[in-house]
Amino acid sequence: MLPYVTHDARFARLVFGHANLEKLTSGCRWAEGPAYFPAGRYLIWSDIPNNRMMRFDETDSSVSVFRSPSFNSNGNTTDHEGRLVTCEHFMRRVTRTEHDGSITVLAEQFEGRRLNSPNDVVVKLDGSIWFSDPTYGIDSDYEGQQTKSEIGASHVYRIDPAGGEISLVVSDRVQPNGLAFSPDEKLLYVADTGATHVDGLPATIWSYTVRGNKVAEPSLFSTCPDGLYDGFRCDIHGNVWTSAGRSVFCYAADGTHIGTIPIGEIVANVCFGGPQRNRLYICGQTSLYSIFLNTRAAV
C-alpha cells in the first residue's frame, strides 16, 4: 500500500512508490520546529510541553536530548552561517545559538512591549529573519506561561540583518503561524490558525507579495478542509509541503492540492533534510517521521 494519495499527476513526479513513511522516534508531547544541519547530518526539533529540544542523528539513527530546558522552544531554523535560530515561548523571544554555544537574543520586544510568544521563523537570502508571534505560548502554562498580551494582537515581524531593528510586516492575520518563502522569495506564505480563537474562522494559508523589506497584496492560497495548517516548507519547484490536520498536504504553486501523505496523528511541522535535501522530516504530535521524495528543499 502506497504511503501517499495522488490527487494530480504532478504529484506522481515528486514521490517514489517504494519509499516508505518511517517512524523515527516517539515519546514527545508536542513535537514542533524541525531544523536540519547538513554539516553534522542531524535534525533538531522542539518538544514544547516537555521543555526540551531533541536531536536525531542521520548517521546512526540515534535520538538524544539537545537542550533542556529549552524555554518551551517552538519554531527553529538555520541561518546562512549554520547557526540555530529559535522561537522561545516561555521567554517570549527569538534567539540565535552561536557556534560556541552561547545564546544571542535577537528579538524580545516591539515598540517597548514584550512579544507574545514567537512561533515560527524563516531566514531570507539577505540574512533578514522573519518570525510569527501568535499567543499560544501565553494562552496557558502548557506551552509557556499564561499571561496577557502586551501588544494586544498577533503579527509577523522582520529582524534587519544589519542593525537588528524589528519591523512589523504582516498585521492582518488573527493568529499567524507557519511561514515560508517561495523559492524566488517573491512570495511569503503565512498560515493563520486563528480558528483556535475565533469560532468558524477558516484555517488558511495566505501569500503576500514581497517588496524589499515589506509585503503587500495578500491573496488566499488555500483553505484546510479538516483541522489546521501549521508549519510548512517549499521545495525547489515551488510546491508547498504543509501540515494539514493529521496529514501532510502538497500544494502546487498555483494552489492546487496535488497529493496527501497520511500520518495518523496531528502534524505540526515539516522540513527538508538529508545530504541531498530530499528527505522530508515530519513532526507529528508525539513522533518524528520521514519520507524520501523525488524533490528537494528550495534553498
Short mmCIF file of C-alpha atoms in Angstrom, two decimals:
data_model
loop_
_atom_site.label_atom_id
_atom_site.label_comp_id
_atom_site.label_asym_id
_atom_site.label_seq_id
_atom_site.Cartn_x
_atom_site.Cartn_y
_atom_site.Cartn_z
CA MET A 1 0.00 0.00 0.00
CA LEU A 2 1.42 3.37 -1.01
CA PRO A 3 2.17 5.81 1.83
CA TYR A 4 0.54 8.67 -0.06
CA VAL A 5 -2.51 9.61 -2.14
CA THR A 6 -2.11 11.25 -5.54
CA HIS A 7 -4.71 13.84 -6.50
CA ASP A 8 -2.93 15.31 -9.52
CA ALA A 9 -0.43 13.85 -11.98
CA ARG A 10 2.13 16.45 -10.92
CA PHE A 11 2.43 14.79 -7.52
CA ALA A 12 3.45 11.44 -9.05
CA ARG A 13 6.70 13.03 -10.23
CA LEU A 14 7.56 14.10 -6.67
CA VAL A 15 7.31 10.73 -4.89
CA PHE A 16 8.69 7.19 -5.07
CA GLY A 17 6.40 4.18 -5.00
CA HIS A 18 8.96 2.20 -2.99
CA ALA A 19 9.83 4.88 -0.39
CA ASN A 20 8.15 4.22 2.93
CA LEU A 21 6.96 6.61 5.61
CA GLU A 22 9.34 5.93 8.50
CA LYS A 23 8.55 6.50 12.16
CA LEU A 24 11.92 7.51 13.62
CA THR A 25 11.08 8.07 17.30
CA SER A 26 8.19 8.80 19.64
CA GLY A 27 7.57 9.96 23.21
CA CYS A 28 7.01 13.68 22.62
CA ARG A 29 4.06 15.67 23.94
CA TRP A 30 4.00 18.20 21.10
CA ALA A 31 6.77 17.88 18.52
CA GLU A 32 7.47 21.04 16.52
CA GLY A 33 10.04 23.19 14.75
CA PRO A 34 12.31 20.77 12.83
CA ALA A 35 15.58 22.27 11.55
CA TYR A 36 18.28 20.37 9.64
CA PHE A 37 22.05 20.82 10.00
CA PRO A 38 23.81 19.43 6.90
CA ALA A 39 27.35 19.77 8.29
CA GLY A 40 26.56 17.32 11.08
CA ARG A 41 23.77 15.40 9.32
CA TYR A 42 21.38 15.84 12.22
CA LEU A 43 17.95 17.28 12.88
CA ILE A 44 16.90 19.42 15.83
CA TRP A 45 13.26 19.75 16.85
CA SER A 46 11.24 21.06 19.81
CA ASP A 47 9.13 19.11 22.29
CA ILE A 48 7.29 22.16 23.59
CA PRO A 49 5.40 20.96 26.74
CA ASN A 50 8.38 18.82 27.80
CA ASN A 51 10.53 21.96 27.69
CA ARG A 52 13.27 20.36 25.66
CA MET A 53 14.81 20.19 22.20
CA MET A 54 15.63 16.84 20.65
CA ARG A 55 18.31 15.68 18.19
CA PHE A 56 18.11 12.95 15.54
CA ASP A 57 21.43 11.78 14.06
CA GLU A 58 21.11 10.56 10.47
CA THR A 59 24.38 8.66 10.60
CA ASP A 60 23.22 6.13 13.19
CA SER A 61 19.51 6.98 13.78
CA SER A 62 20.22 7.79 17.43
CA VAL A 63 17.97 10.20 19.33
CA SER A 64 19.14 12.37 22.21
CA VAL A 65 18.19 15.49 24.16
CA PHE A 66 19.82 18.53 22.57
CA ARG A 67 18.76 21.18 25.10
CA SER A 68 16.83 21.09 28.37
CA PRO A 69 15.35 23.35 29.50
CA SER A 70 14.57 24.95 26.15
CA PHE A 71 12.23 27.67 27.47
CA ASN A 72 9.37 25.91 25.65
CA SER A 73 11.02 26.43 22.28
CA ASN A 74 8.80 26.11 19.23
CA GLY A 75 9.96 27.02 15.72
CA ASN A 76 13.59 26.57 14.66
CA THR A 77 15.62 27.21 11.54
CA THR A 78 19.22 27.77 10.50
CA ASP A 79 20.77 30.98 9.24
CA HIS A 80 23.30 31.25 6.41
CA GLU A 81 26.20 30.61 8.77
CA GLY A 82 24.68 27.35 10.00
CA ARG A 83 23.58 28.76 13.35
CA LEU A 84 20.37 27.71 15.09
CA VAL A 85 17.62 30.34 15.28
CA THR A 86 14.89 29.53 17.81
CA CYS A 87 11.49 30.87 18.87
CA GLU A 88 11.03 30.55 22.65
CA HIS A 89 7.54 30.61 24.11
CA PHE A 90 8.46 30.93 27.79
CA MET A 91 10.99 33.74 27.34
CA ARG A 92 8.87 35.32 24.57
CA ARG A 93 11.86 35.91 22.35
CA VAL A 94 13.82 34.86 19.26
CA THR A 95 17.38 33.68 19.91
CA ARG A 96 20.41 32.52 17.95
CA THR A 97 22.77 29.81 19.16
CA GLU A 98 26.32 30.83 18.24
CA HIS A 99 28.98 28.38 17.09
CA ASP A 100 30.49 28.38 20.59
CA GLY A 101 27.13 27.51 22.15
CA SER A 102 26.39 30.95 23.58
CA ILE A 103 22.92 32.45 23.12
CA THR A 104 22.24 35.80 21.46
CA VAL A 105 18.82 37.42 21.89
CA LEU A 106 17.60 38.72 18.53
CA ALA A 107 14.10 39.93 19.46
CA GLU A 108 12.06 40.16 22.64
CA GLN A 109 10.16 43.46 22.34
CA PHE A 110 8.41 45.55 19.74
CA GLU A 111 7.99 49.28 20.38
CA GLY A 112 8.72 48.77 24.07
CA ARG A 113 6.22 45.95 24.63
CA ARG A 114 7.09 42.29 25.11
CA LEU A 115 6.35 39.93 22.26
CA ASN A 116 3.55 37.37 22.70
CA SER A 117 5.32 34.05 22.08
CA PRO A 118 7.33 33.78 18.83
CA ASN A 119 6.23 30.68 16.98
CA ASP A 120 7.81 30.06 13.56
CA VAL A 121 10.84 31.59 11.88
CA VAL A 122 12.46 31.76 8.43
CA VAL A 123 15.64 33.37 7.14
CA LYS A 124 15.68 35.25 3.84
CA LEU A 125 18.66 35.20 1.47
CA ASP A 126 19.56 38.75 2.52
CA GLY A 127 20.02 37.49 6.08
CA SER A 128 16.84 39.06 7.47
CA ILE A 129 14.88 36.94 9.95
CA TRP A 130 11.07 36.81 9.73
CA PHE A 131 9.01 35.35 12.57
CA SER A 132 5.37 34.94 13.58
CA ASP A 133 4.11 35.94 17.03
CA PRO A 134 0.74 34.42 17.96
CA THR A 135 -0.37 33.96 21.57
CA TYR A 136 -0.14 30.19 22.05
CA GLY A 137 2.76 30.40 24.50
CA ILE A 138 0.92 32.87 26.76
CA ASP A 139 -2.54 31.31 26.44
CA SER A 140 -1.76 28.66 29.08
CA ASP A 141 1.03 27.19 31.19
CA TYR A 142 1.22 24.08 28.98
CA GLU A 143 3.40 25.58 26.23
CA GLY A 144 4.80 28.55 28.09
CA GLN A 145 3.42 30.83 30.81
CA GLN A 146 -0.09 32.20 30.88
CA THR A 147 -0.32 35.96 30.84
CA LYS A 148 -1.92 38.82 28.92
CA SER A 149 -0.59 40.08 25.62
CA GLU A 150 1.19 43.40 25.93
CA ILE A 151 0.87 44.06 22.20
CA GLY A 152 -2.80 43.11 22.04
CA ALA A 153 -2.58 41.45 18.61
CA SER A 154 -0.61 38.83 16.72
CA HIS A 155 1.71 39.79 13.87
CA VAL A 156 4.65 38.77 11.70
CA TYR A 157 7.89 40.69 12.20
CA ARG A 158 11.20 41.16 10.39
CA ILE A 159 14.62 41.47 12.03
CA ASP A 160 17.01 43.58 9.95
CA PRO A 161 20.30 41.76 9.27
CA ALA A 162 22.44 44.90 9.61
CA GLY A 163 21.19 46.76 12.67
CA GLY A 164 18.81 44.26 14.23
CA GLU A 165 15.82 46.61 14.05
CA ILE A 166 12.44 44.90 14.31
CA SER A 167 9.67 45.94 11.93
CA LEU A 168 6.07 44.80 11.59
CA VAL A 169 5.40 43.18 8.19
CA VAL A 170 2.05 41.35 8.49
CA SER A 171 -0.74 42.68 10.71
CA ASP A 172 -3.95 41.34 9.12
CA ARG A 173 -3.97 37.76 10.45
CA VAL A 174 -5.69 36.52 13.63
CA GLN A 175 -3.03 34.01 14.70
CA PRO A 176 -0.16 33.96 12.17
CA ASN A 177 1.69 30.69 12.49
CA GLY A 178 3.78 28.83 9.88
CA LEU A 179 5.96 30.82 7.48
CA ALA A 180 7.88 30.08 4.28
CA PHE A 181 9.24 31.95 1.29
CA SER A 182 8.71 30.81 -2.27
CA PRO A 183 11.97 29.69 -3.96
CA ASP A 184 12.42 33.08 -5.65
CA GLU A 185 11.42 34.87 -2.41
CA LYS A 186 8.80 36.89 -4.28
CA LEU A 187 6.09 35.44 -2.00
CA LEU A 188 5.80 35.00 1.75
CA TYR A 189 3.36 32.27 2.79
CA VAL A 190 1.65 32.69 6.17
CA ALA A 191 -0.64 30.18 7.89
CA ASP A 192 -3.46 31.57 10.03
CA THR A 193 -4.58 29.24 12.84
CA GLY A 194 -6.99 31.79 14.27
CA ALA A 195 -9.75 29.16 14.27
CA THR A 196 -8.39 28.21 17.70
CA HIS A 197 -9.61 31.59 18.96
CA VAL A 198 -12.43 32.61 16.60
CA ASP A 199 -15.30 30.18 16.06
CA GLY A 200 -15.98 29.45 12.42
CA LEU A 201 -12.82 31.09 11.10
CA PRO A 202 -11.38 29.02 8.22
CA ALA A 203 -7.90 27.52 8.56
CA THR A 204 -5.92 29.16 5.79
CA ILE A 205 -2.59 29.85 4.14
CA TRP A 206 -2.11 33.30 2.61
CA SER A 207 0.52 34.50 0.18
CA TYR A 208 1.97 38.00 0.34
CA THR A 209 3.94 39.71 -2.40
CA VAL A 210 7.38 40.58 -1.02
CA ARG A 211 8.61 44.07 -1.82
CA GLY A 212 12.02 44.57 -0.28
CA ASN A 213 11.62 44.51 3.48
CA LYS A 214 7.82 44.77 3.32
CA VAL A 215 4.89 42.79 1.93
CA ALA A 216 1.74 43.72 0.05
CA GLU A 217 -1.22 42.27 -1.81
CA PRO A 218 -2.31 39.33 0.38
CA SER A 219 -4.00 36.54 -1.53
CA LEU A 220 -5.75 33.42 -0.21
CA PHE A 221 -3.59 30.44 -1.19
CA SER A 222 -5.53 27.53 0.35
CA THR A 223 -8.14 26.54 2.93
CA CYS A 224 -7.72 23.40 5.02
CA PRO A 225 -10.70 21.03 4.68
CA ASP A 226 -10.15 19.41 8.08
CA GLY A 227 -8.01 20.52 11.01
CA LEU A 228 -5.42 23.26 10.77
CA TYR A 229 -2.37 24.18 8.76
CA ASP A 230 0.66 24.81 10.95
CA GLY A 231 4.24 24.66 9.67
CA PHE A 232 5.33 24.13 6.06
CA ARG A 233 8.20 24.42 3.60
CA CYS A 234 8.59 24.89 -0.16
CA ASP A 235 10.53 22.60 -2.47
CA ILE A 236 12.71 23.67 -5.38
CA HIS A 237 9.72 23.63 -7.78
CA GLY A 238 7.64 25.96 -5.60
CA ASN A 239 5.37 23.24 -4.21
CA VAL A 240 4.22 23.84 -0.63
CA TRP A 241 4.51 20.84 1.72
CA THR A 242 2.37 21.61 4.74
CA SER A 243 0.97 20.10 7.89
CA ALA A 244 -2.79 19.72 7.46
CA GLY A 245 -4.70 18.11 10.28
CA ARG A 246 -3.47 14.52 10.54
CA SER A 247 -1.68 14.58 7.19
CA VAL A 248 0.91 16.35 5.08
CA PHE A 249 -0.60 18.07 2.04
CA CYS A 250 1.35 19.04 -1.04
CA TYR A 251 0.13 22.08 -2.97
CA ALA A 252 1.40 23.14 -6.36
CA ALA A 253 2.44 26.77 -6.68
CA ASP A 254 -0.94 27.54 -8.26
CA GLY A 255 -2.72 26.42 -5.06
CA THR A 256 -3.89 23.01 -6.33
CA HIS A 257 -3.87 20.25 -3.71
CA ILE A 258 -1.92 17.62 -5.66
CA GLY A 259 -1.07 15.00 -3.03
CA THR A 260 -1.53 13.79 0.56
CA ILE A 261 0.71 11.84 2.93
CA PRO A 262 -1.48 10.46 5.76
CA ILE A 263 0.39 10.40 9.07
CA GLY A 264 -2.25 9.19 11.53
CA GLU A 265 -1.72 11.86 14.18
CA ILE A 266 -1.84 15.64 14.20
CA VAL A 267 1.02 17.07 12.15
CA ALA A 268 2.72 20.23 13.39
CA ASN A 269 5.57 20.97 11.00
CA VAL A 270 7.94 19.70 8.31
CA CYS A 271 11.36 20.45 6.88
CA PHE A 272 13.72 19.02 4.27
CA GLY A 273 16.95 17.26 5.24
CA GLY A 274 19.45 14.65 4.18
CA PRO A 275 22.64 15.14 2.11
CA GLN A 276 20.51 15.80 -0.99
CA ARG A 277 17.87 17.74 0.97
CA ASN A 278 15.26 15.30 -0.40
CA ARG A 279 14.19 13.74 2.91
CA LEU A 280 11.04 15.27 4.31
CA TYR A 281 11.08 15.27 8.11
CA ILE A 282 7.63 15.42 9.70
CA CYS A 283 6.82 16.38 13.29
CA GLY A 284 3.64 14.61 14.34
CA GLN A 285 2.19 15.41 17.73
CA THR A 286 4.11 12.68 19.57
CA SER A 287 6.56 11.39 16.98
CA LEU A 288 9.14 12.20 14.30
CA TYR A 289 8.65 10.72 10.83
CA SER A 290 10.41 10.96 7.49
CA ILE A 291 9.93 10.02 3.85
CA PHE A 292 12.28 10.36 0.87
CA LEU A 293 10.93 12.39 -2.04
CA ASN A 294 11.84 13.00 -5.68
CA THR A 295 12.31 16.71 -5.00
CA ARG A 296 14.41 18.75 -2.60
CA ALA A 297 14.42 21.88 -0.50
CA ALA A 298 14.07 25.22 -2.21
CA VAL A 299 17.24 26.51 -0.51
#
